[in-house]
mmCIF file of C-alpha atoms in Angstrom:
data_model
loop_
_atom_site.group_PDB
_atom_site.id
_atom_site.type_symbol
_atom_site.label_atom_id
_atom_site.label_comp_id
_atom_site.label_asym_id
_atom_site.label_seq_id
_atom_site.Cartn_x
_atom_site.Cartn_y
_atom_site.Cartn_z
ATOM 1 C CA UNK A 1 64.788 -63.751 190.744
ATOM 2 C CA UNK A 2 61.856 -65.949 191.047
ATOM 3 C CA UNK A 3 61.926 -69.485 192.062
ATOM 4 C CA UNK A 4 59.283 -72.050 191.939
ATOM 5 C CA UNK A 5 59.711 -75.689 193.629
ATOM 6 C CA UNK A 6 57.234 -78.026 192.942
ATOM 7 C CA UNK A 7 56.374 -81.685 193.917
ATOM 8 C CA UNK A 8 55.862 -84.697 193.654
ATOM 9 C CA UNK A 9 57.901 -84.908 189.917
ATOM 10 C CA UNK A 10 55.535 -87.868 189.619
ATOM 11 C CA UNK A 11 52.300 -89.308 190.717
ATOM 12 C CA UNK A 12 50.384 -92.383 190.065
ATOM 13 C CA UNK A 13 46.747 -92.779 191.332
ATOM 14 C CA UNK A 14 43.625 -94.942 191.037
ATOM 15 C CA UNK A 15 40.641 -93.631 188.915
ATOM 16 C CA UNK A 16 38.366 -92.129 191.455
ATOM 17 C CA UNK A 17 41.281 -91.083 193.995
ATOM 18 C CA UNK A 18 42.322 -87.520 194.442
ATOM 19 C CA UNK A 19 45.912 -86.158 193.361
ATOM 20 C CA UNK A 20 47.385 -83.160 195.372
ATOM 21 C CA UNK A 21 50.221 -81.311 193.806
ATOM 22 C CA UNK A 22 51.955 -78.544 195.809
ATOM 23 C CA UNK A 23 54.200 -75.715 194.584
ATOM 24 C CA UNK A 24 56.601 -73.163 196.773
ATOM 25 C CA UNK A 25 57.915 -69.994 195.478
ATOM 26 C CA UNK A 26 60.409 -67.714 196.576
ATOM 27 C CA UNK A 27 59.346 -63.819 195.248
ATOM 28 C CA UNK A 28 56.794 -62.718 198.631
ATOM 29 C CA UNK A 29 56.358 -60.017 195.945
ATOM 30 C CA UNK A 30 54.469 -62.380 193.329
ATOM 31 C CA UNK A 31 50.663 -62.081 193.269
ATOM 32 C CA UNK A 32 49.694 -64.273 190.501
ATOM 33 C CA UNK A 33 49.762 -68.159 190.652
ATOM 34 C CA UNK A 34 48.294 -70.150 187.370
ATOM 35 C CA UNK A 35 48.270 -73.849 186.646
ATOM 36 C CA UNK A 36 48.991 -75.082 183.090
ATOM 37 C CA UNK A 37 47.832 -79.107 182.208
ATOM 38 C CA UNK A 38 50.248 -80.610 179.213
ATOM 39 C CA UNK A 39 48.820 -83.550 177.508
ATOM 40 C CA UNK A 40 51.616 -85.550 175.277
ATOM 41 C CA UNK A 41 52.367 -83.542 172.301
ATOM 42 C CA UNK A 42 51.024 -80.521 173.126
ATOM 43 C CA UNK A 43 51.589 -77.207 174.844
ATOM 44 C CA UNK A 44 50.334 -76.238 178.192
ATOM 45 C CA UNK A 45 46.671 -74.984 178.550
ATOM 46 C CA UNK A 46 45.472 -73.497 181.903
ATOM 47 C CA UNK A 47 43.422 -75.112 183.800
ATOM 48 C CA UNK A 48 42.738 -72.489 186.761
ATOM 49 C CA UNK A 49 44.494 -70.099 188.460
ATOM 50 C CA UNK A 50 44.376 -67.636 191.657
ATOM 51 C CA UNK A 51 45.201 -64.180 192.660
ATOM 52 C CA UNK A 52 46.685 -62.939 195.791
ATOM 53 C CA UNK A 53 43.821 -61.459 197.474
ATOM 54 C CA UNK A 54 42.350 -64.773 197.842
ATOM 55 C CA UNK A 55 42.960 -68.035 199.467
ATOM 56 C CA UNK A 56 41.139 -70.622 197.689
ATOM 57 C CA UNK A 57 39.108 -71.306 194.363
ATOM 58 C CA UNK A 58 37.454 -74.052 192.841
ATOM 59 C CA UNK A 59 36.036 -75.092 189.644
ATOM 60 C CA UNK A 60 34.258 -78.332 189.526
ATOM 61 C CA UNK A 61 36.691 -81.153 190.387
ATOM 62 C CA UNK A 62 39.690 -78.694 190.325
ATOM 63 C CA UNK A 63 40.965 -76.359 193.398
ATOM 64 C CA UNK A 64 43.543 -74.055 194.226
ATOM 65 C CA UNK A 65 45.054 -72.805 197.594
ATOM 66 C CA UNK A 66 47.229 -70.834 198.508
ATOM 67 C CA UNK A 67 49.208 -69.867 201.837
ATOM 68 C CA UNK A 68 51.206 -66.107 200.912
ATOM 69 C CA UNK A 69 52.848 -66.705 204.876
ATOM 70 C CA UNK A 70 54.477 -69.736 204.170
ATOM 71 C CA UNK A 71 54.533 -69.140 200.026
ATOM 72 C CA UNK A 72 52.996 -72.234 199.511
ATOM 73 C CA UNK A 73 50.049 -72.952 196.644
ATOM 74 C CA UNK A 74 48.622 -76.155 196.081
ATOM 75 C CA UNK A 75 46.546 -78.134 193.258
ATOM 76 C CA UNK A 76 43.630 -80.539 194.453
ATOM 77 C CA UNK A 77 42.336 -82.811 191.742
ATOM 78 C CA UNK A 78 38.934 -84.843 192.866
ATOM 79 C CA UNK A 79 37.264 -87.739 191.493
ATOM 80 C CA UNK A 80 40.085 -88.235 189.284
ATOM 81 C CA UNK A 81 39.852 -90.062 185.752
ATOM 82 C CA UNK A 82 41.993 -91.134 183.031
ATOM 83 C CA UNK A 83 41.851 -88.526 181.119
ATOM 84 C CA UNK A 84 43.496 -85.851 184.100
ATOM 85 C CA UNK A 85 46.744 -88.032 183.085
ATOM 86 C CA UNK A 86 49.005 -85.258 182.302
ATOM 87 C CA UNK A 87 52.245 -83.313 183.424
ATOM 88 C CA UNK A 88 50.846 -80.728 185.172
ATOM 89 C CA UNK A 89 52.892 -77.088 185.436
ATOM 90 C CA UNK A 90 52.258 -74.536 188.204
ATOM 91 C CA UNK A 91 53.706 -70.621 187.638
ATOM 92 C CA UNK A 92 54.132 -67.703 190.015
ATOM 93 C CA UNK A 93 54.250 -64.219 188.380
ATOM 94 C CA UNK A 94 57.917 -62.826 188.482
ATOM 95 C CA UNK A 95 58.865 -59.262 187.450
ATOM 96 C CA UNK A 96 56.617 -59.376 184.050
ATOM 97 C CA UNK A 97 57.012 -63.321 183.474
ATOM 98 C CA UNK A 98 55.767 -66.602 184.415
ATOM 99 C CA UNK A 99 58.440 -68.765 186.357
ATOM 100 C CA UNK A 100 57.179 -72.397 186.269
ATOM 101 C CA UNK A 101 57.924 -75.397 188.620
ATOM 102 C CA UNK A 102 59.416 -78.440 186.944
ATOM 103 C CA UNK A 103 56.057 -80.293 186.232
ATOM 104 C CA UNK A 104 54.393 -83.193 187.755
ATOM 105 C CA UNK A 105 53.259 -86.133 185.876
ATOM 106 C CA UNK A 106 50.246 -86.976 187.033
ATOM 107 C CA UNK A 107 48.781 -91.098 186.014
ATOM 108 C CA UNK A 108 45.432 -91.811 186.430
ATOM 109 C CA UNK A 109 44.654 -95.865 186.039
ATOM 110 C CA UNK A 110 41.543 -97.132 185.394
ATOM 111 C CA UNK B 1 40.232 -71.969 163.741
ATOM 112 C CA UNK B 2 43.874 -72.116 165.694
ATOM 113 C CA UNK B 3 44.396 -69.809 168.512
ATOM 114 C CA UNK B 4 47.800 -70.171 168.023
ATOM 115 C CA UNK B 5 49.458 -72.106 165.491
ATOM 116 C CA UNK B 6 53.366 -73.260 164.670
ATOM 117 C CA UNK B 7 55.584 -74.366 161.844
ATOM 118 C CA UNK B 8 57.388 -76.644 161.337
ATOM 119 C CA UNK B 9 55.794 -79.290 164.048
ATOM 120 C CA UNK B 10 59.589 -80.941 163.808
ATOM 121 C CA UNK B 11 62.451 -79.858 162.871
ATOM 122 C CA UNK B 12 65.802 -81.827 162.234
ATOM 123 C CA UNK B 13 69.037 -80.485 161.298
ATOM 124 C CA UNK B 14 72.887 -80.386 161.347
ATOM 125 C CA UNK B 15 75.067 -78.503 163.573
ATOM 126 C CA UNK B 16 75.842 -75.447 162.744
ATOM 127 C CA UNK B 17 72.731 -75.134 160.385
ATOM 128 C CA UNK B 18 70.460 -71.700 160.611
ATOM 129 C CA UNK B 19 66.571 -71.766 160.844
ATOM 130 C CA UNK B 20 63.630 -70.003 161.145
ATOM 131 C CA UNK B 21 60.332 -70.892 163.488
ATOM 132 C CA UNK B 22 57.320 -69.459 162.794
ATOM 133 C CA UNK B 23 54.435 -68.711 164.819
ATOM 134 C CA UNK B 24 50.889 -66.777 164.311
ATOM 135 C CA UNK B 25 47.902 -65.879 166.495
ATOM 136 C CA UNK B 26 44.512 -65.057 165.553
ATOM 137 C CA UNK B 27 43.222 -64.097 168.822
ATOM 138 C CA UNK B 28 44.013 -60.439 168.659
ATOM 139 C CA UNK B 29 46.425 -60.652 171.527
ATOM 140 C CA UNK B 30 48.460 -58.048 172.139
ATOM 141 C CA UNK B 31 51.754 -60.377 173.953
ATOM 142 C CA UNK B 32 53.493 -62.959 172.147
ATOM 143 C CA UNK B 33 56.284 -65.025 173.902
ATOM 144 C CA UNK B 34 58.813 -67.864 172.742
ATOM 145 C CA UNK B 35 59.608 -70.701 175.612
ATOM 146 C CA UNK B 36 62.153 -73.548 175.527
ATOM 147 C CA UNK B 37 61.317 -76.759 177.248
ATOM 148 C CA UNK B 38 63.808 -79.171 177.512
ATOM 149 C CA UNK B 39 64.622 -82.887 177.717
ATOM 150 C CA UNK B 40 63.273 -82.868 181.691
ATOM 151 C CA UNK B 41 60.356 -80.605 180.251
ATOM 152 C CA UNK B 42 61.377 -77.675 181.793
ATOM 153 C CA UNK B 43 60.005 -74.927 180.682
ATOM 154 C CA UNK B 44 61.802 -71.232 180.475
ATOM 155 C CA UNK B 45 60.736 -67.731 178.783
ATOM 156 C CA UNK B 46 62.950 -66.715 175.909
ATOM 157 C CA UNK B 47 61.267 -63.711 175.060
ATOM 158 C CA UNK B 48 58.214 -61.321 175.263
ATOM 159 C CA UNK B 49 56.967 -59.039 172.719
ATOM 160 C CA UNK B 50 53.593 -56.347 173.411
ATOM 161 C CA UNK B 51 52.742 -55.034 170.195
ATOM 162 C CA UNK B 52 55.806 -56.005 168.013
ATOM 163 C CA UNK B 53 57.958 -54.490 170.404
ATOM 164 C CA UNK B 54 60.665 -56.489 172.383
ATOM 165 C CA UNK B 55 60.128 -56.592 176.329
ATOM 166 C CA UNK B 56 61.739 -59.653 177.909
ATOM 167 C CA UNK B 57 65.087 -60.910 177.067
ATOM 168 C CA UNK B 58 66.092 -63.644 178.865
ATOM 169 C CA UNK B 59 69.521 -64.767 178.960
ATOM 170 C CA UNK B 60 69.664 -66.210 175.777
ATOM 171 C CA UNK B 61 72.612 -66.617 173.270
ATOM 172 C CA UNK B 62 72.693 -64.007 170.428
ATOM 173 C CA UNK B 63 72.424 -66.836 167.687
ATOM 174 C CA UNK B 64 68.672 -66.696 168.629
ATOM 175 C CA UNK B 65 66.853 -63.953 167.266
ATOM 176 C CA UNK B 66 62.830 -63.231 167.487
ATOM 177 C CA UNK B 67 61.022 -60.667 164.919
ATOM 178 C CA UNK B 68 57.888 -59.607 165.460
ATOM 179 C CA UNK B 69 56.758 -58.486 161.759
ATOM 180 C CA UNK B 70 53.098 -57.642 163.086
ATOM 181 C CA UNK B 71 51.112 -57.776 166.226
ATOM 182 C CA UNK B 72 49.848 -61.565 165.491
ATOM 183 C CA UNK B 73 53.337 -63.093 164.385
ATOM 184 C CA UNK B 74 56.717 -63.653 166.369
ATOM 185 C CA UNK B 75 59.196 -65.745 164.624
ATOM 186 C CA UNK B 76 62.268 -66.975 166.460
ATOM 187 C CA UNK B 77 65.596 -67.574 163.925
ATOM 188 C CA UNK B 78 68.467 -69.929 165.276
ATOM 189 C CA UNK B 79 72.368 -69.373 163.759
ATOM 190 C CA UNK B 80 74.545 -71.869 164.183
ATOM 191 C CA UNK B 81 72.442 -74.562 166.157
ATOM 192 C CA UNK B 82 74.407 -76.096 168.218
ATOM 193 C CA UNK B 83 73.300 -79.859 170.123
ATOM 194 C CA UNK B 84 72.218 -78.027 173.036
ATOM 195 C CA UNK B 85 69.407 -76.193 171.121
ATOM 196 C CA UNK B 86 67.910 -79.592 170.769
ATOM 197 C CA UNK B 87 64.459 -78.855 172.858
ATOM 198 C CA UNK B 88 60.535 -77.958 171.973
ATOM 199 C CA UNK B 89 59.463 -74.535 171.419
ATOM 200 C CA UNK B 90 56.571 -72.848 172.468
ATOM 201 C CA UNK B 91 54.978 -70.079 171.026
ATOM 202 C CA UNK B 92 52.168 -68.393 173.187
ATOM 203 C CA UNK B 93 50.059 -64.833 173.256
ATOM 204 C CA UNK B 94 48.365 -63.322 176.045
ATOM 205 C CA UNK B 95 45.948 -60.368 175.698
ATOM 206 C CA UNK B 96 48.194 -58.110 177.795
ATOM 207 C CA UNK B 97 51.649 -58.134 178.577
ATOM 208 C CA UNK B 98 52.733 -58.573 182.790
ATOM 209 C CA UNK B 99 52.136 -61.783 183.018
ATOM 210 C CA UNK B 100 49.366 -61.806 184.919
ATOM 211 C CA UNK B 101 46.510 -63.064 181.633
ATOM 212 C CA UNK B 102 46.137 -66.063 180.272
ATOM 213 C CA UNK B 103 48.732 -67.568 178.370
ATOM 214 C CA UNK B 104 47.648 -69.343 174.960
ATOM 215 C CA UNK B 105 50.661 -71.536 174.052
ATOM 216 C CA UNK B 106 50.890 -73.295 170.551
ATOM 217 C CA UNK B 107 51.158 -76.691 169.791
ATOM 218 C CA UNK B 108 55.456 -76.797 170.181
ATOM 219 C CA UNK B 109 58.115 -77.369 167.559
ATOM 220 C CA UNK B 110 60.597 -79.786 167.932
ATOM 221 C CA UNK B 111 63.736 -78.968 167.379
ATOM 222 C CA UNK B 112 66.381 -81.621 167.440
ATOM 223 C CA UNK B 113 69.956 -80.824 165.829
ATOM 224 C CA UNK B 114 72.325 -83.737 165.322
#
């Protein structure tokens, strides 16, 4: 079945800095790669996401890549700010389910 | 106006104990899952219903159970909880079922059994 690495498990950064969190998955088969944000408490909410037949989307301060040779997709956060702090999930699209990586806790200081 | 709401928010019991999680949508989703997240906060599909009818099963013990009375509600009942159970629970919808929409996750239950 699917398998989804993901890394760093944590990461601390200065307000203003950019994070990059990057994800590898093992189905060449998968076509569907969301990110889910977790704040403390509460359940995972995407954020963005990106299909297959594309290599790269952005919304605002938040962009995705992805790499289908090497099975690589990757978060970029810019301009970060306190409130990004988060554990951050990404997903690739097994046979009818989502198959997360093990987070990322992402810290933002002021 | 929850998307998609839980109960109980925490949950504390003996071993051995049976209970019942509830969960609701009111976004007219057709998919509702149940996901376990653990101590590390992994997070892992326990099951997948499209329109009250079961389509994932994960390898999951037979003391959990889901029922899907309607399209908007999946409940998940635990027999005999055992310390291992201890985890949070998601419940979340999607408008379609694949895995390829939007998933709307609740706000977790916590589950810890002593």
């Amino acid at each position: 079945g699917e398998n989804v690495e993901q890394h760093p498990s944590t990461l601390s950064v200065q307000e203003g800095d950019s994070a990059v969190i990057k994800c590898t998955y093992s189905d060449s088969a998968s076509n569907y790669f969301p990110w889910y944000k977790q704040e403390l408490g509460k359940g995972p909410q995407l954020i963005i996401d990106i299909r297959s037949n594309v290599g790269e989307k952005k919304d605002q301060r938040i962009a995705v890549t992805l790499n289908k040779t090497a099975k690589h997709f990757s978060l970029h956060i810019t301009e970060t700010q306190p409130e990004d702090s988060a554990v951050y999930f990404c997903a690739s699209l097994g046979f009818q389910k989502l198959v997360f990586g093990t987070g990322t806790r992402l810290l933002v200081s002021p | 106006d929850t998307a998609v709401s839980q109960t109980p928010k925490y949950l504390v019991t003996q071993m051995g104990n049976d209970k019942s999680i509830k969960c609701e949508q009111n976004l007219g989703h057709d998919t509702m899952y149940w996901y376990k997240q653990d101590s590390k906060k992994f997070l892992k599909i326990m099951f997948s219903y499209n329109n009250k009818e079961l389509i994932i099963n994960e390898t999951v013990p037979n003391r959990f159970s889901p029922k899907s009375p309607d399209k908007a509600h999946l409940n998940l009942h635990i027999n005999s909880l055992e310390l291992g159970d201890s985890a949070v629970y998601f419940c979340a919808s999607s408008h379609t079922s694949g895995g390829a929409d939007t998933q709307y996750f609740g706000p977790g239950t916590r589950l810890t059994v002593l």
